[in-house]
C-alpha cells in the first residue's frame, strides 16, 4: 500500500454501485453500540449483504473489517442501511480503493467508470494503486463530524448533497462520495 | 506532549466505547429490537403482598419491523385469583423518532403505546397493564448513553377500561394514572471484549413511580437488578422492586421479584 495520507472522498454516484476492483476492503466504525448483543445484531445484519465475503469484528473498538467478494457490485449505501437496520449508525468508513491512473483535477474531482469522486484534501495529482480513503459523506460519519466537515469542506455540494458535474445537477447524498 | 494526550484520549475512547448497558429489566429502552429480528421472553414475577405469595408468568414475543418500529405481544397467566389461569394479554408498540449517535454517546427518543386486556377485578388504584388491568397507555422514552453509563427515562399516561361486571363492591375503580421512571445501567464484565462468546454482566438500578391524579395517591419503588448476556443472544435478568415511598393501598407490585430469560434471533424475518 502506498504511504499516502488518508484522503477524504465525496463520491458523486451516477451508477449506484462500485465494482469490487475499486474497493477491496473497508473498516467500518459503528456508533451507538452498547453491548455484545448489539454488535452481534449488526454483524448478522451485515452478513445478509451478498457482496460481502467476510465480517470480522473488533468488539472493543466497535469496528467491523469488511472484505468484499471479487467482481461483485459493492453498494456502500446498503452497508450504511444494514447498520441502521440493526439500530445503530456509521461513525466512519475507511476503504481501500484501487485506482488505476486516476487523475484528480484542480477542483479535487476525479471520474472513474462514471462515478465522480471528490477529494477533500487532494488536488491536481494522479492516483495509482491502492489508496486508503475515508468516506466523509453525511451518514458515513458522526453528526458532529459532519457539521465540522461541512464548515471546512468549502463546498456547497458537501452540505447540500447536490452538485453540478459536466453542467448537470446531480443529487448524490446519502452516499455521494467525498473522500478524505 | 500533545500527541501523547491525543493518543491517551484515543485509548480511553477505544476502551470505553460500547460498554454501557441499556437493556433495562423493569422498563424498556428507547430502542431494543433490530430490523427483521425476533425476540422471545419468558418472565416470572413473584409478589409477597396480597395476602400471601402469588406469581405471574408472562410469555412475550418481540418483533423489529424496521429500525424505528418495534412491537411486543404478551400473555399473562397467574394464580392471583385462586387457581392458575390465563388472565389476559397486551400489545405494545414503540416508534423511535430521534437518534443522535456519536462514538461514545448517543441519545434516542421513542413514543410508545400499549393496549391490554385482563379479566381480573381491581383491588388497587395502581393500574398495571401487564396483567392486572384492561386499558390503554401512551408515553415517551428518552435513553442517553454516556460512556459506561446508560440512563433512561420513561413518562407514561394510562387509562383503564371500565369493568363493572367484574367489579367487587367497595373496591377502587381506577381510571387514569401517571407513570414515570428513571433507569440506570452499567456494564461490569467483560473489561475487555474479545469475542461474542464472552458473557456480559450488567447491573441496574431503576426508580419506578406512579401517581393517581384523581386521589393524589402515589408511590416510588426502588428496583435493583442484575443481568447476564450469553453468546450475545441470550439474556437472563433477576430483579427485585420494593417501595421507597408511597401511600397507595393494596399494591401487588410493592414487593416483587422478576426472573426473565430472553432469546434473540437476528435477521430471521424476510
Short mmCIF file of C-alpha atoms in Angstrom, two decimals:
data_model
loop_
_atom_site.label_atom_id
_atom_site.label_comp_id
_atom_site.label_asym_id
_atom_site.label_seq_id
_atom_site.Cartn_x
_atom_site.Cartn_y
_atom_site.Cartn_z
CA UNK A 1 0.00 0.00 0.00
CA UNK A 2 1.17 3.47 -0.81
CA UNK A 3 2.14 5.62 2.09
CA UNK A 4 -0.15 8.49 1.26
CA UNK A 5 -2.03 10.32 3.92
CA UNK A 6 -5.65 9.33 4.15
CA UNK A 7 -7.85 11.05 1.60
CA UNK A 8 -11.30 12.29 2.13
CA UNK A 9 -13.67 11.39 -0.66
CA UNK A 10 -17.05 12.62 -1.59
CA UNK A 11 -18.24 10.42 -4.40
CA UNK A 12 -20.85 11.50 -6.84
CA UNK A 13 -22.59 8.39 -7.94
CA UNK A 14 -24.09 8.19 -11.36
CA UNK A 15 -24.24 4.47 -11.01
CA UNK A 16 -25.32 3.15 -7.64
CA UNK A 17 -22.63 0.53 -7.42
CA UNK A 18 -18.86 0.33 -7.42
CA UNK A 19 -17.18 -2.77 -8.73
CA UNK A 20 -15.08 -4.88 -6.44
CA UNK A 21 -11.92 -3.92 -8.30
CA UNK A 22 -12.35 -0.43 -7.00
CA UNK A 23 -12.82 -1.30 -3.33
CA UNK A 24 -11.16 -4.34 -1.80
CA UNK A 25 -11.86 -3.95 1.89
CA UNK A 26 -13.17 -1.47 4.41
CA UNK A 27 -13.01 -0.68 8.09
CA UNK A 28 -16.49 0.15 9.29
CA UNK A 29 -16.83 2.03 12.56
CA UNK A 30 -20.28 1.71 14.12
CA UNK A 31 -21.51 4.17 16.73
CA UNK A 32 -24.15 3.69 19.37
CA UNK A 33 -23.32 0.04 20.13
CA UNK A 34 -23.85 -0.71 23.79
CA UNK A 35 -23.29 -4.43 24.21
CA UNK A 36 -22.08 -7.59 22.53
CA UNK A 37 -25.72 -8.34 21.64
CA UNK A 38 -25.85 -5.06 19.69
CA UNK A 39 -22.60 -5.89 17.87
CA UNK A 40 -23.89 -9.36 17.11
CA UNK A 41 -27.11 -7.91 15.64
CA UNK A 42 -25.06 -5.55 13.46
CA UNK A 43 -22.80 -8.38 12.32
CA UNK A 44 -25.78 -10.57 11.39
CA UNK A 45 -27.34 -7.65 9.51
CA UNK A 46 -24.13 -7.00 7.52
CA UNK A 47 -23.77 -10.70 6.71
CA UNK A 48 -27.01 -10.58 4.72
CA UNK A 49 -25.27 -8.48 2.03
CA UNK A 50 -24.29 -10.73 -0.86
CA UNK A 51 -21.26 -8.70 -1.92
CA UNK A 52 -19.52 -9.10 1.44
CA UNK A 53 -17.31 -12.15 1.83
CA UNK A 54 -16.41 -11.69 5.49
CA UNK A 55 -17.13 -9.51 8.50
CA UNK A 56 -14.51 -9.50 11.24
CA UNK A 57 -15.47 -7.59 14.38
CA UNK A 58 -13.23 -5.75 16.79
CA UNK A 59 -15.69 -5.69 19.69
CA UNK A 60 -13.54 -3.39 21.78
CA UNK A 61 -13.41 -0.66 19.17
CA UNK A 62 -16.77 -1.32 17.51
CA UNK A 63 -15.04 -1.74 14.15
CA UNK A 64 -16.08 -4.31 11.56
CA UNK A 65 -13.48 -5.20 8.95
CA UNK A 66 -15.35 -5.94 5.73
CA UNK A 67 -13.86 -7.82 2.81
CA UNK A 68 -15.71 -7.79 -0.47
CA UNK A 69 -16.27 -10.57 -2.95
CA UNK A 70 -14.28 -10.36 -6.17
CA UNK A 71 -16.20 -8.95 -9.16
CA UNK A 72 -19.26 -8.19 -7.06
CA UNK A 73 -21.04 -4.86 -7.18
CA UNK A 74 -20.42 -3.10 -3.91
CA UNK A 75 -23.07 -0.75 -2.64
CA UNK A 76 -21.84 1.22 0.35
CA UNK A 77 -25.27 2.75 0.85
CA UNK A 78 -26.56 -0.74 1.60
CA UNK A 79 -23.77 -1.18 4.15
CA UNK A 80 -24.96 2.00 5.84
CA UNK A 81 -28.58 0.85 5.67
CA UNK A 82 -27.78 -2.52 7.27
CA UNK A 83 -26.05 -0.79 10.19
CA UNK A 84 -29.07 1.48 10.63
CA UNK A 85 -31.42 -1.51 10.37
CA UNK A 86 -29.67 -3.03 13.35
CA UNK A 87 -30.43 0.21 15.21
CA UNK A 88 -27.08 1.97 15.01
CA UNK A 89 -25.11 4.44 12.86
CA UNK A 90 -21.96 4.51 10.78
CA UNK A 91 -19.31 6.55 12.59
CA UNK A 92 -16.67 6.09 9.90
CA UNK A 93 -15.88 4.02 6.84
CA UNK A 94 -12.31 3.81 5.60
CA UNK A 95 -11.91 1.75 2.45
CA UNK A 96 -9.03 0.59 0.29
CA UNK A 97 -9.76 2.00 -3.15
CA UNK A 98 -7.84 0.58 -6.08
CA UNK A 99 -7.15 3.32 -8.58
CA UNK A 100 -5.58 2.89 -11.98
CA UNK A 101 -4.04 6.14 -13.22
CA UNK A 102 -6.91 8.27 -11.91
CA UNK A 103 -6.40 11.99 -12.44
CA UNK A 104 -7.74 14.34 -9.81
CA UNK A 105 -8.42 17.74 -11.35
CA UNK A 106 -7.68 21.12 -9.82
CA UNK A 107 -11.07 21.11 -8.11
CA UNK A 108 -10.30 17.83 -6.35
CA UNK A 109 -12.64 15.86 -8.61
CA UNK A 110 -11.98 12.58 -10.39
CA UNK A 111 -14.18 10.44 -12.62
CA UNK A 112 -13.84 6.64 -12.55
CA UNK A 113 -16.24 4.47 -14.55
CA UNK A 114 -18.96 7.08 -14.38
CA UNK A 115 -18.56 7.66 -10.65
CA UNK A 116 -17.37 11.07 -9.59
CA UNK A 117 -15.13 11.20 -6.54
CA UNK A 118 -14.48 14.45 -4.76
CA UNK A 119 -11.33 14.59 -2.72
CA UNK A 120 -11.38 16.87 0.25
CA UNK A 121 -7.63 17.04 0.60
CA UNK A 122 -6.13 16.14 -2.77
CA UNK A 123 -5.91 18.21 -5.96
CA UNK A 124 -4.14 18.05 -9.30
CA UNK A 125 -2.47 14.68 -8.86
CA UNK A 126 -2.68 11.18 -10.27
CA UNK A 127 -3.61 8.21 -8.09
CA UNK A 128 -2.34 4.76 -8.85
CA UNK A 129 -2.67 1.56 -6.87
CA UNK A 130 -4.34 1.08 -3.51
CA UNK A 131 -5.32 4.24 -1.74
CA UNK A 132 -6.81 4.29 1.71
CA UNK A 133 -9.62 6.82 1.90
CA UNK A 134 -12.34 7.70 4.37
CA UNK A 135 -15.80 8.47 3.16
CA UNK A 136 -16.95 11.67 4.77
CA UNK A 137 -20.45 11.95 3.34
CA UNK A 138 -23.37 12.55 5.61
CA UNK A 139 -24.44 9.33 7.40
CA UNK A 140 -20.95 7.87 6.97
CA UNK A 141 -19.50 9.98 9.77
CA UNK A 142 -20.99 11.10 13.06
CA UNK A 143 -23.34 14.07 13.11
CA UNK A 144 -20.80 16.24 14.91
CA UNK A 145 -18.05 15.26 12.47
CA UNK A 146 -20.30 16.06 9.51
CA UNK A 147 -21.05 19.53 10.86
CA UNK A 148 -17.35 20.18 11.35
CA UNK A 149 -16.52 18.82 7.92
CA UNK A 150 -19.28 20.85 6.25
CA UNK A 151 -17.87 24.01 7.79
CA UNK A 152 -14.36 23.32 6.49
CA UNK A 153 -15.13 21.45 3.24
CA UNK A 154 -15.68 24.74 1.44
CA UNK A 155 -18.11 23.10 -0.91
CA UNK A 156 -21.82 23.76 -1.26
CA UNK A 157 -22.14 20.28 -2.69
CA UNK A 158 -20.98 18.71 0.55
CA UNK A 159 -23.53 20.34 2.79
CA UNK A 160 -26.46 20.26 0.36
CA UNK A 161 -25.87 16.84 -1.13
CA UNK A 162 -26.21 18.07 -4.69
CA UNK A 163 -23.57 19.09 -7.19
CA UNK A 164 -23.02 20.19 -10.78
CA UNK A 165 -20.86 17.88 -12.84
CA UNK A 166 -20.34 18.49 -16.57
CA UNK A 167 -23.17 21.03 -16.49
CA UNK A 168 -25.67 18.56 -14.97
CA UNK A 169 -27.07 18.89 -11.48
CA UNK A 170 -26.99 15.67 -9.52
CA UNK A 171 -28.28 14.65 -6.18
CA UNK A 172 -25.74 12.43 -4.59
CA UNK A 173 -26.34 12.06 -0.91
CA UNK A 174 -26.58 9.90 1.13
CA UNK A 175 -23.56 8.26 -0.39
CA UNK A 176 -22.12 10.69 -2.82
CA UNK A 177 -18.52 10.10 -2.02
CA UNK A 178 -16.37 12.75 -0.59
CA UNK A 179 -13.12 11.04 0.29
CA UNK A 180 -10.50 12.07 2.76
CA UNK B 1 3.18 16.00 24.85
CA UNK B 2 0.11 16.90 22.85
CA UNK B 3 0.50 13.70 20.83
CA UNK B 4 0.64 11.63 23.98
CA UNK B 5 -2.51 13.31 25.18
CA UNK B 6 -4.32 12.61 21.91
CA UNK B 7 -3.13 9.01 21.98
CA UNK B 8 -4.35 8.66 25.56
CA UNK B 9 -7.73 10.03 24.56
CA UNK B 10 -7.93 7.56 21.68
CA UNK B 11 -7.11 4.67 24.01
CA UNK B 12 -9.70 5.76 26.54
CA UNK B 13 -12.16 6.05 23.68
CA UNK B 14 -11.38 2.59 22.42
CA UNK B 15 -11.82 1.01 25.82
CA UNK B 16 -14.96 2.78 26.95
CA UNK B 17 -16.83 2.71 23.66
CA UNK B 18 -19.60 0.19 23.75
CA UNK B 19 -19.53 -0.57 27.42
CA UNK B 20 -22.74 0.95 28.69
CA UNK B 21 -25.90 -1.02 29.04
CA UNK B 22 -29.47 -0.14 28.32
CA UNK B 23 -31.34 -3.42 28.37
CA UNK B 24 -33.28 -2.45 31.46
CA UNK B 25 -35.11 -5.06 33.48
CA UNK B 26 -38.22 -3.23 34.73
CA UNK B 27 -38.58 -0.71 31.86
CA UNK B 28 -37.96 -0.63 28.12
CA UNK B 29 -35.20 1.43 26.47
CA UNK B 30 -35.99 3.75 23.54
CA UNK B 31 -34.78 1.07 21.14
CA UNK B 32 -34.13 -2.64 21.65
CA UNK B 33 -35.02 -4.74 18.60
CA UNK B 34 -33.03 -4.78 15.34
CA UNK B 35 -34.83 -4.88 11.98
CA UNK B 36 -36.16 -8.28 10.90
CA UNK B 37 -35.34 -9.83 14.26
CA UNK B 38 -37.47 -11.73 16.74
CA UNK B 39 -37.03 -11.87 20.50
CA UNK B 40 -38.75 -14.36 22.80
CA UNK B 41 -39.09 -13.79 26.53
CA UNK B 42 -40.44 -15.75 29.43
CA UNK B 43 -40.86 -13.78 32.64
CA UNK B 44 -41.78 -14.98 36.11
CA UNK B 45 -42.95 -12.44 38.69
CA UNK B 46 -43.47 -13.26 42.34
CA UNK B 47 -45.36 -10.96 44.72
CA UNK B 48 -45.38 -11.21 48.51
CA UNK B 49 -48.26 -8.89 49.42
CA UNK B 50 -51.90 -9.78 48.83
CA UNK B 51 -52.42 -11.69 51.15
CA UNK B 52 -49.76 -14.38 50.63
CA UNK B 53 -47.36 -15.19 47.81
CA UNK B 54 -48.74 -15.09 44.25
CA UNK B 55 -46.94 -15.41 40.94
CA UNK B 56 -47.42 -14.49 37.32
CA UNK B 57 -45.94 -15.91 34.14
CA UNK B 58 -45.55 -13.66 31.08
CA UNK B 59 -44.61 -15.17 27.72
CA UNK B 60 -43.65 -12.45 25.25
CA UNK B 61 -42.71 -12.14 21.58
CA UNK B 62 -40.90 -9.06 20.21
CA UNK B 63 -40.50 -8.08 16.57
CA UNK B 64 -38.34 -5.39 14.95
CA UNK B 65 -40.19 -4.29 11.81
CA UNK B 66 -37.62 -1.69 10.83
CA UNK B 67 -35.01 0.42 12.57
CA UNK B 68 -37.69 2.61 14.13
CA UNK B 69 -40.73 0.42 14.72
CA UNK B 70 -40.78 -2.37 17.31
CA UNK B 71 -43.69 -4.39 18.66
CA UNK B 72 -44.24 -6.72 21.62
CA UNK B 73 -47.10 -9.16 22.30
CA UNK B 74 -47.53 -10.55 25.83
CA UNK B 75 -49.74 -13.09 27.54
CA UNK B 76 -50.46 -13.11 31.30
CA UNK B 77 -51.04 -16.17 33.45
CA UNK B 78 -51.27 -16.19 37.24
CA UNK B 79 -52.73 -17.73 40.38
CA UNK B 80 -53.69 -14.32 41.76
CA UNK B 81 -57.43 -15.05 41.88
CA UNK B 82 -57.26 -18.58 43.17
CA UNK B 83 -56.28 -21.13 40.60
CA UNK B 84 -53.58 -20.62 37.98
CA UNK B 85 -55.21 -19.33 34.76
CA UNK B 86 -54.81 -17.16 31.68
CA UNK B 87 -55.79 -13.63 32.70
CA UNK B 88 -55.16 -11.55 29.58
CA UNK B 89 -52.77 -10.17 27.02
CA UNK B 90 -51.14 -6.98 25.80
CA UNK B 91 -49.84 -5.38 22.61
CA UNK B 92 -47.05 -2.83 22.87
CA UNK B 93 -45.59 -0.75 20.01
CA UNK B 94 -42.66 1.62 20.10
CA UNK B 95 -41.56 4.14 17.46
CA UNK B 96 -38.09 5.65 17.65
CA UNK B 97 -38.25 9.19 16.26
CA UNK B 98 -34.84 10.54 17.26
CA UNK B 99 -31.34 9.02 17.12
CA UNK B 100 -28.22 11.05 17.75
CA UNK B 101 -25.27 8.66 17.60
CA UNK B 102 -21.71 9.65 18.42
CA UNK B 103 -18.67 7.47 19.04
CA UNK B 104 -19.10 7.17 22.81
CA UNK B 105 -22.55 8.51 23.39
CA UNK B 106 -25.99 8.51 21.93
CA UNK B 107 -29.41 9.90 22.61
CA UNK B 108 -32.60 8.21 21.46
CA UNK B 109 -36.22 9.14 21.88
CA UNK B 110 -39.28 6.98 21.24
CA UNK B 111 -43.03 7.20 21.57
CA UNK B 112 -44.88 4.10 22.74
CA UNK B 113 -48.43 2.86 23.03
CA UNK B 114 -49.97 -0.15 24.73
CA UNK B 115 -53.37 -1.83 24.78
CA UNK B 116 -54.09 -4.51 27.35
CA UNK B 117 -56.83 -6.80 28.46
CA UNK B 118 -57.26 -8.56 31.80
CA UNK B 119 -60.13 -10.47 33.38
CA UNK B 120 -59.05 -9.62 36.89
CA UNK B 121 -61.22 -7.49 39.20
CA UNK B 122 -59.47 -4.42 40.60
CA UNK B 123 -58.26 -4.21 44.19
CA UNK B 124 -55.90 -1.23 43.86
CA UNK B 125 -55.62 2.20 42.23
CA UNK B 126 -52.28 1.02 40.83
CA UNK B 127 -53.12 0.50 37.14
CA UNK B 128 -50.85 -2.25 35.84
CA UNK B 129 -51.38 -3.03 32.17
CA UNK B 130 -49.09 -6.04 32.44
CA UNK B 131 -51.66 -8.37 33.92
CA UNK B 132 -53.90 -6.56 36.40
CA UNK B 133 -55.96 -4.13 34.30
CA UNK B 134 -57.54 -3.65 30.89
CA UNK B 135 -56.66 -0.31 29.35
CA UNK B 136 -54.53 1.83 27.07
CA UNK B 137 -51.28 3.66 27.68
CA UNK B 138 -49.14 6.14 25.78
CA UNK B 139 -45.83 7.74 26.57
CA UNK B 140 -42.30 8.79 25.75
CA UNK B 141 -38.92 7.18 26.37
CA UNK B 142 -35.60 9.02 26.37
CA UNK B 143 -32.39 6.99 26.53
CA UNK B 144 -28.95 8.54 26.90
CA UNK B 145 -25.64 6.71 26.72
CA UNK B 146 -22.66 8.41 28.38
CA UNK B 147 -19.55 6.25 28.07
CA UNK B 148 -20.10 3.41 30.55
CA UNK B 149 -23.34 4.72 31.97
CA UNK B 150 -26.71 4.41 30.26
CA UNK B 151 -29.67 6.41 31.55
CA UNK B 152 -33.27 6.18 30.51
CA UNK B 153 -36.44 7.95 31.44
CA UNK B 154 -40.00 6.89 30.67
CA UNK B 155 -43.09 9.05 31.04
CA UNK B 156 -46.49 7.46 30.54
CA UNK B 157 -50.18 8.03 30.98
CA UNK B 158 -52.57 5.09 31.27
CA UNK B 159 -56.33 4.87 31.12
CA UNK B 160 -58.12 1.80 32.49
CA UNK B 161 -61.26 0.47 30.81
CA UNK B 162 -64.44 0.12 32.89
CA UNK B 163 -65.10 -3.42 34.12
CA UNK B 164 -68.38 -3.15 36.03
CA UNK B 165 -69.32 -6.79 35.51
CA UNK B 166 -66.22 -8.00 37.35
CA UNK B 167 -66.09 -5.18 39.86
CA UNK B 168 -66.13 -6.13 43.55
CA UNK B 169 -68.24 -3.82 45.74
CA UNK B 170 -66.18 -1.42 47.82
CA UNK B 171 -63.00 -1.89 45.82
CA UNK B 172 -61.42 1.05 43.96
CA UNK B 173 -62.17 1.55 40.27
CA UNK B 174 -59.05 3.24 38.92
CA UNK B 175 -59.45 5.40 35.82
CA UNK B 176 -56.13 7.03 35.00
CA UNK B 177 -52.55 7.01 36.21
CA UNK B 178 -49.29 8.84 35.51
CA UNK B 179 -46.19 6.69 35.45
CA UNK B 180 -42.56 7.77 35.44
CA UNK B 181 -39.25 6.01 35.74
CA UNK B 182 -35.55 6.70 35.77
CA UNK B 183 -33.26 3.78 34.93
CA UNK B 184 -29.52 3.43 35.00
CA UNK B 185 -27.37 0.60 33.70
CA UNK B 186 -23.68 -0.22 33.96
CA UNK B 187 -21.62 -2.97 32.40
CA UNK B 188 -19.30 -4.69 34.88
CA UNK B 189 -17.85 -7.51 32.74
CA UNK B 190 -16.08 -8.10 30.45
CA UNK B 191 -13.43 -5.45 31.00
CA UNK B 192 -12.05 -6.13 27.53
CA UNK B 193 -14.16 -7.59 24.73
CA UNK B 194 -12.64 -10.42 22.76
CA UNK B 195 -15.49 -12.30 21.13
CA UNK B 196 -19.24 -12.87 21.09
CA UNK B 197 -18.99 -15.89 23.39
CA UNK B 198 -17.88 -13.87 26.40
CA UNK B 199 -20.65 -13.46 28.97
CA UNK B 200 -21.63 -9.88 29.77
CA UNK B 201 -22.56 -8.97 33.30
CA UNK B 202 -24.59 -5.83 33.96
CA UNK B 203 -26.03 -4.09 36.98
CA UNK B 204 -29.10 -1.87 37.00
CA UNK B 205 -30.85 0.48 39.36
CA UNK B 206 -34.29 1.75 38.46
CA UNK B 207 -36.73 4.15 40.12
CA UNK B 208 -40.36 3.38 39.28
CA UNK B 209 -43.16 5.73 40.24
CA UNK B 210 -46.87 6.23 39.66
CA UNK B 211 -49.40 8.88 40.66
CA UNK B 212 -53.20 8.65 40.54
CA UNK B 213 -54.33 12.16 39.57
CA UNK B 214 -57.85 11.72 40.97
CA UNK B 215 -56.92 10.64 44.51
CA UNK B 216 -53.41 12.05 44.70
CA UNK B 217 -52.14 8.64 45.87
CA UNK B 218 -48.68 7.81 44.64
CA UNK B 219 -45.64 5.61 45.18
CA UNK B 220 -41.99 5.35 44.29
CA UNK B 221 -40.21 1.98 44.08
CA UNK B 222 -36.52 1.22 44.00
CA UNK B 223 -35.60 -1.72 41.77
CA UNK B 224 -32.07 -3.13 41.63
CA UNK B 225 -31.33 -5.85 39.08
CA UNK B 226 -28.53 -7.93 37.64
CA UNK B 227 -28.23 -9.34 34.13
CA UNK B 228 -26.18 -11.87 32.23
CA UNK B 229 -25.87 -11.91 28.45
CA UNK B 230 -24.71 -15.22 26.99
CA UNK B 231 -23.42 -15.87 23.47
CA UNK B 232 -24.51 -12.33 22.56
CA UNK B 233 -28.06 -13.61 22.02
CA UNK B 234 -29.47 -14.81 25.35
CA UNK B 235 -30.25 -12.60 28.30
CA UNK B 236 -31.05 -13.59 31.90
CA UNK B 237 -32.47 -10.96 34.27
CA UNK B 238 -33.03 -11.05 38.00
CA UNK B 239 -34.52 -8.04 39.77
CA UNK B 240 -36.38 -7.04 42.89
CA UNK B 241 -38.55 -3.99 43.48
CA UNK B 242 -39.59 -2.56 46.82
CA UNK B 243 -41.42 0.57 47.85
CA UNK B 244 -39.31 3.53 49.00
CA UNK B 245 -42.21 5.94 49.47
CA UNK B 246 -45.93 5.93 48.85
CA UNK B 247 -49.48 5.85 50.09
CA UNK B 248 -51.22 3.67 47.50
CA UNK B 249 -53.16 0.78 49.07
CA UNK B 250 -53.24 -2.90 48.12
CA UNK B 251 -50.46 -2.79 45.56
CA UNK B 252 -49.44 -6.08 44.02
CA UNK B 253 -46.03 -4.97 42.76
CA UNK B 254 -44.97 -3.47 46.12
CA UNK B 255 -42.57 -6.30 46.91
CA UNK B 256 -41.89 -8.26 43.77
CA UNK B 257 -39.09 -10.24 42.23
CA UNK B 258 -38.69 -10.67 38.49
CA UNK B 259 -36.87 -13.50 36.75
CA UNK B 260 -36.61 -13.47 32.97
CA UNK B 261 -34.96 -15.31 30.12
CA UNK B 262 -34.81 -13.70 26.67
CA UNK B 263 -33.68 -15.29 23.43
CA UNK B 264 -32.89 -13.24 20.32
CA UNK B 265 -32.98 -14.39 16.71
CA UNK B 266 -31.34 -11.78 14.50
CA UNK B 267 -32.31 -11.29 10.85
CA UNK B 268 -34.72 -14.21 10.73
CA UNK B 269 -37.59 -12.35 9.04
CA UNK B 270 -37.68 -11.87 5.28
#
